[in-house]
Coordinates of C-alpha atoms in Angstrom, one line a residue:
Chain S
M1397 CA 118.1 50.3 96.3
D1398 CA 117.3 46.6 95.9
L1399 CA 113.9 45.1 95.5
N1400 CA 113.8 43.6 99.0
T1401 CA 114.4 47.0 100.6
V1402 CA 111.7 48.6 98.5
K1403 CA 109.3 45.8 99.4
Y1404 CA 110.2 46.2 103.1
L1405 CA 109.5 50.0 102.8
A1406 CA 106.2 49.4 101.0
D1407 CA 105.1 47.1 103.8
L1408 CA 106.1 49.7 106.4
S1409 CA 104.2 52.3 104.4
K1410 CA 101.1 50.1 104.0
L1411 CA 101.4 50.2 100.2
E1412 CA 101.4 47.4 97.6
Y1413 CA 103.0 47.4 94.2
S1414 CA 102.9 45.0 91.2
D1415 CA 106.2 43.3 90.4
E1416 CA 106.7 45.6 87.4
K1417 CA 105.9 48.8 89.4
L1418 CA 108.2 47.6 92.3
A1419 CA 111.1 47.2 89.9
K1420 CA 110.6 50.7 88.4
T1421 CA 110.2 52.2 91.9
A1422 CA 113.5 50.5 93.0
D1423 CA 115.3 52.2 90.1
E1424 CA 113.8 55.6 90.9
M1425 CA 114.6 55.2 94.6
T1426 CA 118.2 54.4 93.8
S1427 CA 118.5 57.7 91.8
I1428 CA 116.8 59.6 94.6
M1429 CA 119.0 58.1 97.3
E1430 CA 122.1 59.1 95.3
L1431 CA 121.0 62.7 95.5
M1432 CA 120.1 62.3 99.3
D1433 CA 123.5 60.7 100.0
T1434 CA 125.3 64.0 99.2
I1435 CA 124.5 65.1 102.8
K1436 CA 127.0 62.4 103.9
D1437 CA 129.8 64.7 102.5
I1438 CA 129.4 67.2 105.4
D1439 CA 130.6 66.4 108.9
I1440 CA 128.0 68.1 111.2
T1441 CA 126.2 67.3 114.4
Y1442 CA 122.6 68.1 115.4
D1443 CA 122.2 70.1 118.6
A1444 CA 118.7 69.3 119.9
H1445 CA 118.9 72.2 122.5
K1446 CA 118.9 74.8 119.7
D1447 CA 115.6 73.7 118.3
N1448 CA 111.9 74.0 119.0
H1449 CA 111.8 77.8 119.0
N1450 CA 108.9 77.6 116.6
V1451 CA 106.7 76.3 119.4
F1452 CA 105.3 79.2 121.3
L1453 CA 104.5 78.1 124.9
D1454 CA 103.5 81.5 126.3
G1455 CA 99.9 82.4 126.6
I1456 CA 98.6 78.8 126.5
R1457 CA 94.8 78.8 126.9
E1458 CA 93.1 77.5 130.0
D1459 CA 92.4 73.7 130.0
T1460 CA 88.7 74.1 129.8
V1461 CA 86.0 71.8 128.4
M1462 CA 84.8 73.1 125.0
P1463 CA 82.3 71.7 122.6
S1464 CA 83.8 69.3 120.1
M1465 CA 82.7 68.4 116.6
P1466 CA 79.3 66.6 116.6
T1467 CA 79.4 62.9 115.8
E1468 CA 77.4 63.3 112.6
K1469 CA 79.9 65.7 111.3
V1470 CA 82.8 63.5 112.3
L1471 CA 81.3 60.6 110.5
S1472 CA 80.1 62.6 107.5
N1473 CA 83.0 61.4 105.3
A1474 CA 83.1 57.8 106.6
V1475 CA 81.8 54.9 104.5
N1476 CA 79.4 52.5 106.2
S1477 CA 78.9 54.8 109.1
K1478 CA 76.2 53.7 111.5
N1479 CA 76.9 56.3 114.2
C1480 CA 80.4 54.7 114.4
F1481 CA 83.3 53.8 112.0
V1482 CA 82.8 50.4 110.5
V1483 CA 85.8 48.2 109.8
P1484 CA 86.2 44.6 108.6
K1485 CA 85.8 42.1 111.5
V1486 CA 89.0 41.9 113.4
V1487 CA 88.2 39.3 116.1
E1488 CA 86.2 36.1 115.2
Chain A
M1085 CA 86.1 98.9 82.8
D1086 CA 87.7 95.4 82.4
I1087 CA 86.7 94.0 85.8
S1088 CA 88.7 90.8 85.7
K1089 CA 92.0 92.6 85.1
M1090 CA 91.6 94.8 88.2
T1091 CA 93.8 94.4 91.2
V1092 CA 92.3 93.7 94.7
A1093 CA 93.0 97.4 95.6
A1094 CA 91.3 98.7 92.5
L1095 CA 88.3 96.4 93.0
R1096 CA 87.9 97.6 96.6
E1097 CA 87.7 101.2 95.4
A1098 CA 85.3 100.4 92.6
L1099 CA 83.1 98.3 94.9
D1100 CA 83.1 101.0 97.6
K1101 CA 82.3 103.7 95.0
K1102 CA 79.4 101.6 93.7
E1103 CA 81.0 101.6 90.2
L1104 CA 80.2 97.8 90.2
S1105 CA 78.5 95.3 92.4
A1106 CA 80.0 92.3 94.1
K1107 CA 77.8 90.1 91.9
E1108 CA 79.0 91.8 88.7
A1109 CA 82.6 91.3 89.9
A1110 CA 82.0 87.6 90.5
Q1111 CA 80.1 87.2 87.2
S1112 CA 82.9 88.7 85.2
Y1113 CA 85.3 86.1 86.5
F1114 CA 82.8 83.2 85.9
D1115 CA 82.5 84.5 82.3
R1116 CA 86.2 84.1 81.8
I1117 CA 86.4 80.8 83.7
E1118 CA 83.6 79.4 81.5
K1119 CA 85.2 80.7 78.3
Y1120 CA 88.9 79.8 78.9
D1121 CA 89.4 77.4 81.8
G1122 CA 88.7 74.4 79.5
E1123 CA 92.1 75.3 78.0
L1124 CA 94.0 75.9 81.3
D1125 CA 92.3 73.5 83.8
C1126 CA 92.8 75.7 86.9
Y1127 CA 89.6 74.9 88.7
I1128 CA 88.7 71.5 90.2
T1129 CA 85.5 72.8 91.7
V1130 CA 83.6 76.0 90.7
T1131 CA 81.3 77.2 93.5
K1132 CA 79.0 79.5 91.5
D1133 CA 75.8 79.3 93.6
K1134 CA 77.7 79.8 96.8
A1135 CA 79.7 82.7 95.3
F1136 CA 76.5 84.5 94.4
E1137 CA 75.1 84.0 97.9
Q1138 CA 78.4 85.4 99.3
A1139 CA 78.3 88.3 96.8
E1140 CA 74.8 89.2 98.0
K1141 CA 75.9 89.2 101.6
A1142 CA 79.0 91.2 100.7
Q1143 CA 76.9 93.7 98.9
K1144 CA 74.8 94.3 102.0
R1145 CA 77.9 95.0 104.0
I1146 CA 79.3 97.4 101.3
D1147 CA 75.9 99.2 101.1
A1148 CA 75.9 99.6 104.9
G1149 CA 79.3 101.2 104.6
E1150 CA 80.9 98.4 106.7
A1151 CA 83.1 96.8 104.1
A1152 CA 86.3 95.2 105.2
P1153 CA 89.3 95.4 102.8
L1154 CA 88.4 92.1 101.1
T1155 CA 84.6 92.3 101.2
G1156 CA 83.2 91.2 97.9
I1157 CA 86.6 90.3 96.4
P1158 CA 86.4 87.2 94.2
M1159 CA 89.1 84.7 95.2
A1160 CA 90.2 81.2 94.4
I1161 CA 91.3 78.8 97.1
K1162 CA 93.9 76.0 96.7
D1163 CA 92.3 72.6 97.0
N1164 CA 94.3 71.6 100.1
I1165 CA 92.7 74.3 102.3
C1166 CA 89.6 73.0 104.0
T1167 CA 86.3 74.7 103.0
E1168 CA 83.3 73.7 105.0
G1169 CA 80.7 72.0 102.8
V1170 CA 82.9 72.3 99.6
K1171 CA 85.0 69.4 98.3
T1172 CA 88.7 69.6 99.2
T1173 CA 90.5 67.0 97.2
C1174 CA 94.2 67.9 97.5
S1175 CA 94.2 66.8 93.8
S1176 CA 94.2 63.2 95.1
N1177 CA 92.0 60.3 94.4
I1178 CA 92.2 59.4 98.1
L1179 CA 90.3 62.7 98.9
E1180 CA 88.2 62.8 95.7
N1181 CA 84.9 63.0 97.6
F1182 CA 86.1 64.6 100.9
I1183 CA 83.8 67.4 102.1
P1184 CA 85.4 69.1 105.1
P1185 CA 83.0 69.5 108.1
Y1186 CA 85.0 72.7 109.1
N1187 CA 86.8 75.7 107.6
A1188 CA 90.6 76.2 107.8
T1189 CA 91.4 79.2 110.0
A1190 CA 92.7 81.2 107.0
M1191 CA 89.4 80.5 105.2
E1192 CA 87.4 81.4 108.3
K1193 CA 89.3 84.7 108.4
L1194 CA 88.6 85.4 104.8
D1195 CA 84.9 84.5 105.3
S1196 CA 84.8 87.0 108.2
Q1197 CA 85.6 89.7 105.7
D1198 CA 82.9 88.3 103.3
I1199 CA 85.1 87.5 100.3
V1200 CA 83.5 85.7 97.4
M1201 CA 85.0 82.3 96.8
L1202 CA 84.8 81.4 93.1
G1203 CA 86.1 77.8 93.6
K1204 CA 88.9 75.4 94.5
V1205 CA 91.9 75.3 92.3
S1206 CA 94.2 72.5 91.3
M1207 CA 97.6 71.7 92.7
D1208 CA 100.1 68.8 92.7
E1209 CA 98.7 65.9 94.6
F1210 CA 99.1 66.7 98.4
A1211 CA 101.3 69.7 97.3
M1212 CA 104.0 67.2 96.3
G1213 CA 105.5 68.6 93.1
G1214 CA 106.5 71.6 91.2
S1215 CA 104.4 71.3 88.0
T1216 CA 100.7 70.6 89.0
Q1217 CA 101.1 67.6 86.7
T1218 CA 100.8 65.2 89.6
S1219 CA 97.2 66.3 90.1
A1220 CA 94.8 63.4 89.8
F1221 CA 92.1 65.7 88.3
K1222 CA 93.3 68.9 86.6
K1223 CA 96.9 69.2 85.1
T1224 CA 96.9 73.0 84.9
K1225 CA 98.7 74.7 82.0
N1226 CA 100.7 77.9 81.9
P1227 CA 98.7 80.9 80.6
Y1228 CA 101.8 82.2 78.8
D1229 CA 102.3 79.0 76.9
K1230 CA 99.8 76.2 77.3
A1231 CA 102.4 73.6 76.3
C1232 CA 104.3 74.5 79.5
V1233 CA 103.7 73.8 83.2
P1234 CA 102.4 76.5 85.5
G1235 CA 104.7 75.4 88.2
G1236 CA 103.5 74.0 91.5
S1237 CA 102.3 72.9 93.8
S1238 CA 100.0 76.0 93.8
G1239 CA 99.9 75.9 90.0
G1240 CA 96.1 76.3 89.9
S1241 CA 96.3 79.4 92.1
A1242 CA 99.0 81.1 90.1
A1243 CA 97.6 80.3 86.7
A1244 CA 94.1 81.5 87.8
V1245 CA 95.5 84.8 89.0
S1246 CA 97.6 85.2 85.8
A1247 CA 94.7 84.4 83.5
D1248 CA 92.3 86.7 85.4
F1249 CA 90.1 83.8 86.6
C1250 CA 90.1 85.4 90.1
A1251 CA 91.3 88.6 91.7
A1252 CA 93.7 86.7 94.0
A1253 CA 94.1 83.3 95.4
L1254 CA 95.3 81.4 98.4
G1255 CA 98.2 78.9 98.0
S1256 CA 100.4 77.0 100.3
D1257 CA 104.2 76.8 100.3
T1258 CA 106.2 73.9 101.7
G1259 CA 109.4 74.2 99.5
G1260 CA 108.5 76.9 97.1
S1261 CA 104.9 76.0 96.2
I1262 CA 103.7 79.6 96.1
R1263 CA 106.8 81.4 94.8
Q1264 CA 107.8 79.0 92.0
P1265 CA 104.3 78.9 90.3
A1266 CA 104.0 82.7 90.9
A1267 CA 107.4 83.1 89.0
F1268 CA 106.3 80.7 86.1
C1269 CA 102.9 82.5 85.7
G1270 CA 104.1 86.1 86.0
V1271 CA 102.4 87.0 89.2
T1272 CA 103.3 87.8 92.8
G1273 CA 103.2 85.4 95.8
I1274 CA 104.5 85.4 99.3
K1275 CA 105.3 82.6 101.7
P1276 CA 104.9 84.1 105.2
T1277 CA 107.2 83.4 108.1
Y1278 CA 106.5 79.9 109.7
G1279 CA 104.0 80.7 112.5
R1280 CA 102.5 83.8 110.8
V1281 CA 99.4 82.0 109.4
S1282 CA 97.6 79.2 111.1
R1283 CA 97.9 75.8 109.5
Y1284 CA 94.7 74.6 111.0
G1285 CA 92.6 73.1 108.2
L1286 CA 95.6 73.1 105.7
V1287 CA 95.9 69.4 104.7
A1288 CA 99.2 68.5 106.2
F1289 CA 102.2 67.7 104.0
A1290 CA 105.3 68.6 106.1
S1291 CA 104.2 70.3 109.3
S1292 CA 107.4 72.1 110.1
L1293 CA 107.6 73.6 106.6
D1294 CA 104.0 74.3 105.4
Q1295 CA 102.6 77.8 105.3
I1296 CA 99.5 79.3 103.7
G1297 CA 100.0 82.5 101.7
P1298 CA 98.5 84.7 99.0
V1299 CA 99.1 84.8 95.2
A1300 CA 98.0 88.0 93.6
K1301 CA 98.6 90.5 90.8
N1302 CA 101.1 92.5 92.9
S1303 CA 102.6 93.0 96.3
L1304 CA 100.0 95.5 97.6
D1305 CA 97.3 92.9 97.0
C1306 CA 99.4 90.2 98.8
A1307 CA 99.8 92.6 101.7
L1308 CA 96.0 93.2 101.9
I1309 CA 95.4 89.4 102.0
L1310 CA 98.2 88.8 104.5
N1311 CA 96.6 91.4 106.7
A1312 CA 93.4 89.3 106.7
I1313 CA 94.9 85.8 107.2
C1314 CA 97.7 86.2 109.8
G1315 CA 97.6 85.9 113.5
N1316 CA 97.7 83.5 116.5
D1317 CA 95.2 80.6 116.5
H1318 CA 94.4 78.4 119.4
H1319 CA 94.0 75.5 116.9
D1320 CA 97.7 75.8 115.9
R1321 CA 100.3 76.1 118.7
T1322 CA 103.0 77.0 116.2
T1323 CA 101.3 80.3 115.3
A1324 CA 103.1 83.3 116.8
L1325 CA 101.7 85.4 119.5
D1326 CA 103.2 88.6 118.1
A1327 CA 100.8 91.3 117.0
V1328 CA 100.3 91.4 113.3
P1329 CA 101.4 94.7 111.7
D1330 CA 99.6 96.4 108.8
F1331 CA 101.6 95.1 105.9
T1332 CA 100.4 97.9 103.7
A1333 CA 101.6 100.7 106.0
N1334 CA 105.2 101.1 104.7
I1335 CA 104.8 99.3 101.4
D1336 CA 105.5 102.5 99.4
K1337 CA 108.6 103.5 101.4
G1338 CA 111.0 102.4 98.7
V1339 CA 114.4 100.8 99.1
K1340 CA 116.7 103.8 99.8
G1341 CA 119.2 102.9 102.4
L1342 CA 118.3 99.2 102.5
K1343 CA 121.1 96.6 102.2
I1344 CA 120.3 93.8 99.7
A1345 CA 122.3 90.7 99.9
L1346 CA 123.2 88.6 96.8
P1347 CA 124.4 85.1 97.8
K1348 CA 126.8 84.0 95.0
E1349 CA 125.7 80.4 95.1
F1350 CA 122.2 81.4 93.8
F1351 CA 123.8 82.9 90.7
A1352 CA 126.2 79.9 89.9
E1353 CA 126.1 76.9 87.6
G1354 CA 122.7 75.4 87.2
I1355 CA 120.8 78.7 87.0
D1356 CA 120.0 79.7 83.4
D1357 CA 121.7 82.7 82.0
D1358 CA 118.5 84.5 81.1
V1359 CA 117.2 84.1 84.7
K1360 CA 120.6 85.3 86.2
S1361 CA 120.7 88.4 84.0
A1362 CA 117.1 89.4 84.7
V1363 CA 117.6 89.1 88.4
M1364 CA 121.0 91.0 88.3
K1365 CA 119.3 93.7 86.2
A1366 CA 116.7 94.0 88.9
A1367 CA 119.4 94.2 91.5
K1368 CA 121.0 97.1 89.6
D1369 CA 117.6 98.8 89.4
Y1370 CA 117.4 98.6 93.2
E1371 CA 120.9 100.1 93.4
A1372 CA 119.7 102.9 91.2
M1373 CA 116.8 103.4 93.7
G1374 CA 119.2 103.9 96.6
A1375 CA 119.7 100.4 97.9
E1376 CA 123.2 99.0 98.6
L1377 CA 124.1 95.7 97.0
V1378 CA 126.1 93.3 99.2
E1379 CA 127.8 90.2 97.8
C1380 CA 127.6 87.3 100.3
S1381 CA 127.8 83.5 100.4
M1382 CA 125.6 80.6 101.5
P1383 CA 127.9 77.5 101.3
S1384 CA 125.2 75.1 102.7
L1385 CA 123.1 75.6 99.6
K1386 CA 124.7 72.5 98.0
Y1387 CA 123.1 70.4 100.7
A1388 CA 119.7 72.1 100.6
I1389 CA 117.9 69.7 98.3
P1390 CA 118.7 66.5 100.3
C1391 CA 118.1 68.3 103.6
Y1392 CA 114.7 69.5 102.4
Y1393 CA 113.5 66.2 100.8
I1394 CA 114.6 64.2 103.9
L1395 CA 112.8 66.5 106.3
A1396 CA 109.7 67.0 104.2
C1397 CA 109.3 63.3 103.2
A1398 CA 109.9 62.1 106.8
E1399 CA 107.1 64.4 107.9
A1400 CA 104.9 63.5 105.0
A1401 CA 105.3 59.7 105.7
S1402 CA 104.1 60.4 109.2
N1403 CA 101.3 62.8 108.2
L1404 CA 99.9 60.7 105.4
S1405 CA 99.6 57.6 107.7
R1406 CA 96.2 59.0 108.7
Y1407 CA 94.7 57.9 105.3
D1408 CA 93.4 54.5 106.1
G1409 CA 90.1 54.3 104.2
I1410 CA 88.2 54.3 107.5
K1411 CA 87.6 57.8 108.9
Y1412 CA 87.4 59.6 105.6
G1413 CA 88.8 59.4 102.1
H1414 CA 88.9 56.6 99.5
R1415 CA 87.9 53.2 100.8
T1416 CA 88.6 50.1 98.7
A1417 CA 85.6 48.3 97.3
S1418 CA 86.3 45.0 99.1
A1419 CA 88.8 43.9 101.7
D1420 CA 88.7 40.8 103.9
S1421 CA 90.7 42.2 106.8
Y1422 CA 91.5 45.5 108.5
E1423 CA 95.1 45.3 107.2
E1424 CA 94.0 44.7 103.7
L1425 CA 91.5 47.5 103.8
I1426 CA 94.2 50.0 104.7
I1427 CA 96.8 48.7 102.2
K1428 CA 94.3 48.6 99.3
S1429 CA 92.7 51.9 100.1
R1430 CA 96.1 53.7 100.2
S1431 CA 97.5 51.9 97.2
E1432 CA 94.5 52.8 95.1
G1433 CA 94.2 56.3 96.4
F1434 CA 97.7 57.8 96.3
G1435 CA 99.5 58.7 93.1
D1436 CA 103.1 57.7 92.2
E1437 CA 104.9 60.8 93.5
V1438 CA 103.1 60.7 96.9
K1439 CA 104.0 57.0 97.2
R1440 CA 107.6 57.7 96.4
R1441 CA 107.8 60.4 99.0
I1442 CA 106.2 58.1 101.7
L1443 CA 108.8 55.4 100.9
L1444 CA 111.6 58.0 101.0
G1445 CA 110.4 59.3 104.3
N1446 CA 110.0 55.9 105.9
Y1447 CA 113.5 54.9 104.7
C1448 CA 115.1 58.0 106.3
L1449 CA 113.2 57.4 109.5
S1450 CA 113.8 53.7 109.7
S1451 CA 116.1 51.9 112.2
G1452 CA 119.8 52.1 111.0
Y1453 CA 119.2 55.1 108.7
Y1454 CA 117.7 57.7 111.1
D1455 CA 121.0 59.2 112.2
A1456 CA 122.5 59.2 108.8
Y1457 CA 119.6 60.9 107.1
Y1458 CA 116.9 62.5 109.3
R1459 CA 119.2 63.6 112.1
K1460 CA 121.8 64.8 109.7
A1461 CA 119.1 66.8 107.9
L1462 CA 118.1 68.4 111.2
A1463 CA 121.7 69.4 111.7
L1464 CA 121.8 70.9 108.2
R1465 CA 118.6 72.9 109.0
Q1466 CA 120.5 74.5 111.9
L1467 CA 123.4 75.3 109.7
I1468 CA 121.2 76.8 107.0
R1469 CA 119.4 78.9 109.7
K1470 CA 122.8 80.1 111.0
E1471 CA 124.0 81.1 107.5
Y1472 CA 120.8 83.1 107.0
N1473 CA 121.2 84.8 110.4
D1474 CA 124.8 85.7 109.5
I1475 CA 123.6 87.4 106.3
F1476 CA 120.8 89.2 108.1
D1477 CA 123.3 90.6 110.7
E1478 CA 124.7 92.7 107.8
C1479 CA 121.7 93.0 105.4
D1480 CA 118.0 93.8 105.4
V1481 CA 116.8 91.4 102.6
I1482 CA 118.3 88.8 100.3
L1483 CA 117.7 88.8 96.5
T1484 CA 117.8 85.5 94.5
P1485 CA 116.2 84.0 91.4
T1486 CA 113.0 82.1 92.3
T1487 CA 113.7 79.3 89.8
P1488 CA 116.7 78.0 87.9
S1489 CA 114.8 78.3 84.6
V1490 CA 111.5 79.6 83.2
A1491 CA 108.5 77.3 82.8
Y1492 CA 109.2 74.1 80.9
R1493 CA 107.3 71.5 78.9
P1494 CA 106.1 68.6 81.0
D1495 CA 108.1 66.1 79.0
E1496 CA 111.4 67.9 79.9
K1497 CA 111.3 67.0 83.6
V1498 CA 108.1 65.8 85.0
D1499 CA 108.8 62.0 84.7
D1500 CA 112.2 62.3 86.3
P1501 CA 111.9 62.8 90.1
V1502 CA 115.6 63.7 90.6
K1503 CA 115.4 66.5 88.0
M1504 CA 112.2 67.8 89.6
Y1505 CA 113.7 67.8 93.1
Q1506 CA 116.8 69.6 91.9
A1507 CA 114.6 72.4 90.3
D1508 CA 113.6 73.4 93.8
I1509 CA 117.1 74.7 94.7
C1510 CA 116.3 78.4 94.8
T1511 CA 113.3 78.1 97.2
V1512 CA 113.7 75.3 99.7
T1513 CA 116.1 77.0 102.1
V1514 CA 113.5 79.6 103.0
N1515 CA 111.1 76.9 104.2
I1516 CA 113.9 75.1 106.0
A1517 CA 114.8 78.3 107.9
G1518 CA 111.1 79.3 108.3
L1519 CA 111.7 82.8 106.7
P1520 CA 109.3 85.0 104.7
A1521 CA 109.9 85.4 101.0
A1522 CA 108.0 86.8 98.1
S1523 CA 108.4 86.2 94.3
T1524 CA 107.6 88.8 91.7
T1525 CA 108.2 89.1 88.0
C1526 CA 111.4 90.8 87.1
G1527 CA 111.5 90.2 83.3
Y1528 CA 110.7 87.9 80.4
N1529 CA 112.9 85.6 78.3
T1530 CA 113.1 85.8 74.5
N1531 CA 110.0 83.6 74.2
G1532 CA 108.0 85.9 76.4
M1533 CA 108.0 83.5 79.4
P1534 CA 108.1 85.3 82.8
I1535 CA 111.2 85.3 85.1
G1536 CA 110.7 85.6 88.8
M1537 CA 112.9 87.0 91.5
S1538 CA 112.6 86.3 95.2
V1539 CA 113.1 88.7 98.1
V1540 CA 113.8 86.9 101.4
G1541 CA 113.4 88.7 104.7
R1542 CA 114.2 88.3 108.4
S1543 CA 111.8 86.2 110.4
F1544 CA 108.4 88.0 110.8
D1545 CA 109.5 90.9 108.5
E1546 CA 107.1 90.3 105.7
A1547 CA 106.6 94.1 105.7
T1548 CA 110.1 94.8 104.4
V1549 CA 109.9 91.9 101.9
L1550 CA 106.8 93.4 100.3
Q1551 CA 108.2 96.9 100.5
V1552 CA 111.1 95.8 98.4
T1553 CA 109.1 93.8 95.8
N1554 CA 106.6 96.6 95.6
A1555 CA 109.4 99.1 94.9
F1556 CA 110.4 97.1 91.8
E1557 CA 106.8 96.6 90.6
K1558 CA 106.2 100.4 90.6
G1559 CA 108.7 100.8 87.8
F1560 CA 108.0 97.5 85.9
E1561 CA 105.4 97.1 83.2
P1562 CA 104.1 93.5 83.3
V1563 CA 103.1 91.7 80.1
K1564 CA 99.8 89.9 80.4
P1565 CA 99.4 86.4 78.9
K1566 CA 97.2 86.1 75.7
L1567 CA 94.5 83.5 76.0

């Protein structure tokens, strides 16, 4: 996997690497993709109609209003919380 | 009476007969943790004060004659299972100070029985690994040989049970993360059927594969814990509506008349000879107990590793996109923009293996590669399920090694991601197919390291799985690690 592809993936993944780490990661990803590429040896087609039997749709509860988590609990792990999530200024 | 060596079932009897108190039981484990955990590094957080409060509450329930099966039982909890008010780090810097404002459903169910939680145990970061060496905090050692890994990702859970630092533990299993460390540490663990145990409050890695399950000294203890944690949950739509059976009811029924399948690919090249011979000896023992051994084949096994890693990493890339440094988790010290805040927080917070898996997942999901990798892996999942179904048309359970080798030294594999991924070959297909499987010890190699075997069952047939592992354990004398 070349450096540009790894850089593109890192951007997609919202991650940043030093140049040295990027090169090491590219080597590792090349070896990993060689292993992943073995699935190309088998000719097989996915049938979407066979799936989703792990989602149980019987007995779904009524759509009723229930208490949700209180704001102070929701914010309890947020940094700079002032009864809301605080982020750097987005609009000048 | 050596309390810390007792099984859950034996502790229950002793607590009910007032031969010991819940506080004494908890204290005996804390004594061992204080004495030995500095050498093994199982616990990330020890919750002594909370444990004694829980022990007091449990004792009142016992004294009132209202004890549930797990009341007063000292347990350890893997650090990716949310515990209200107690740090849940996932062994990651990004969650180093995360204190969940709610309990996972499995934890809620254990609390409803008044267990005593001793603390939170280490794991591979975000459950991504098979060695517990990707933990940002505690790189747990194997109690049988401290130079070796305990396995992973539930390495802290398995090592803590093995070293008698708790009576039993909860782990989680996405590709073998309960069974493999159970095998390496000489204990028993079961991954339940997908949908058996609620994933609500289990920090998500790969949502179509993750399941919470018990790690314990034997199959009966696993059954007692499973009885407590299974069941439908309105917080998790993938939990089954089926009634949960009593997993202890037929556990002593034996294996007479059962058909045990031995897929030849699990005994082929790549599996160490000492592992193969120990599992085959166990198969012969089952035959002597009245089971019928059936040779069979699972040709898709050679594609299992890429299938698993593509699916798991694709889901992980999506699941871990929630860590942005804003709502909870590590937030970078300074950032000039929203974008920079997210990138810096994630880059500082995640470890190398987690980052690799996010990159791999996003690669397999990205435009131009989706069909070749992700959709192909979905097709392989269907093939693997079909091959399992074909075997279960003829047989009751499947017997395989749990791992290709016994526990190894970190320098043998841990720095090579490809070698680490390939070591998951014996366990991942069970998660891909959503089946239940338990690992229990079936022997030791010449260096005294434990060898695990796995029993895989039909969907929602954990009862037969535990019946089969229990039958072997009845005639097997385990060797405890020497600390």
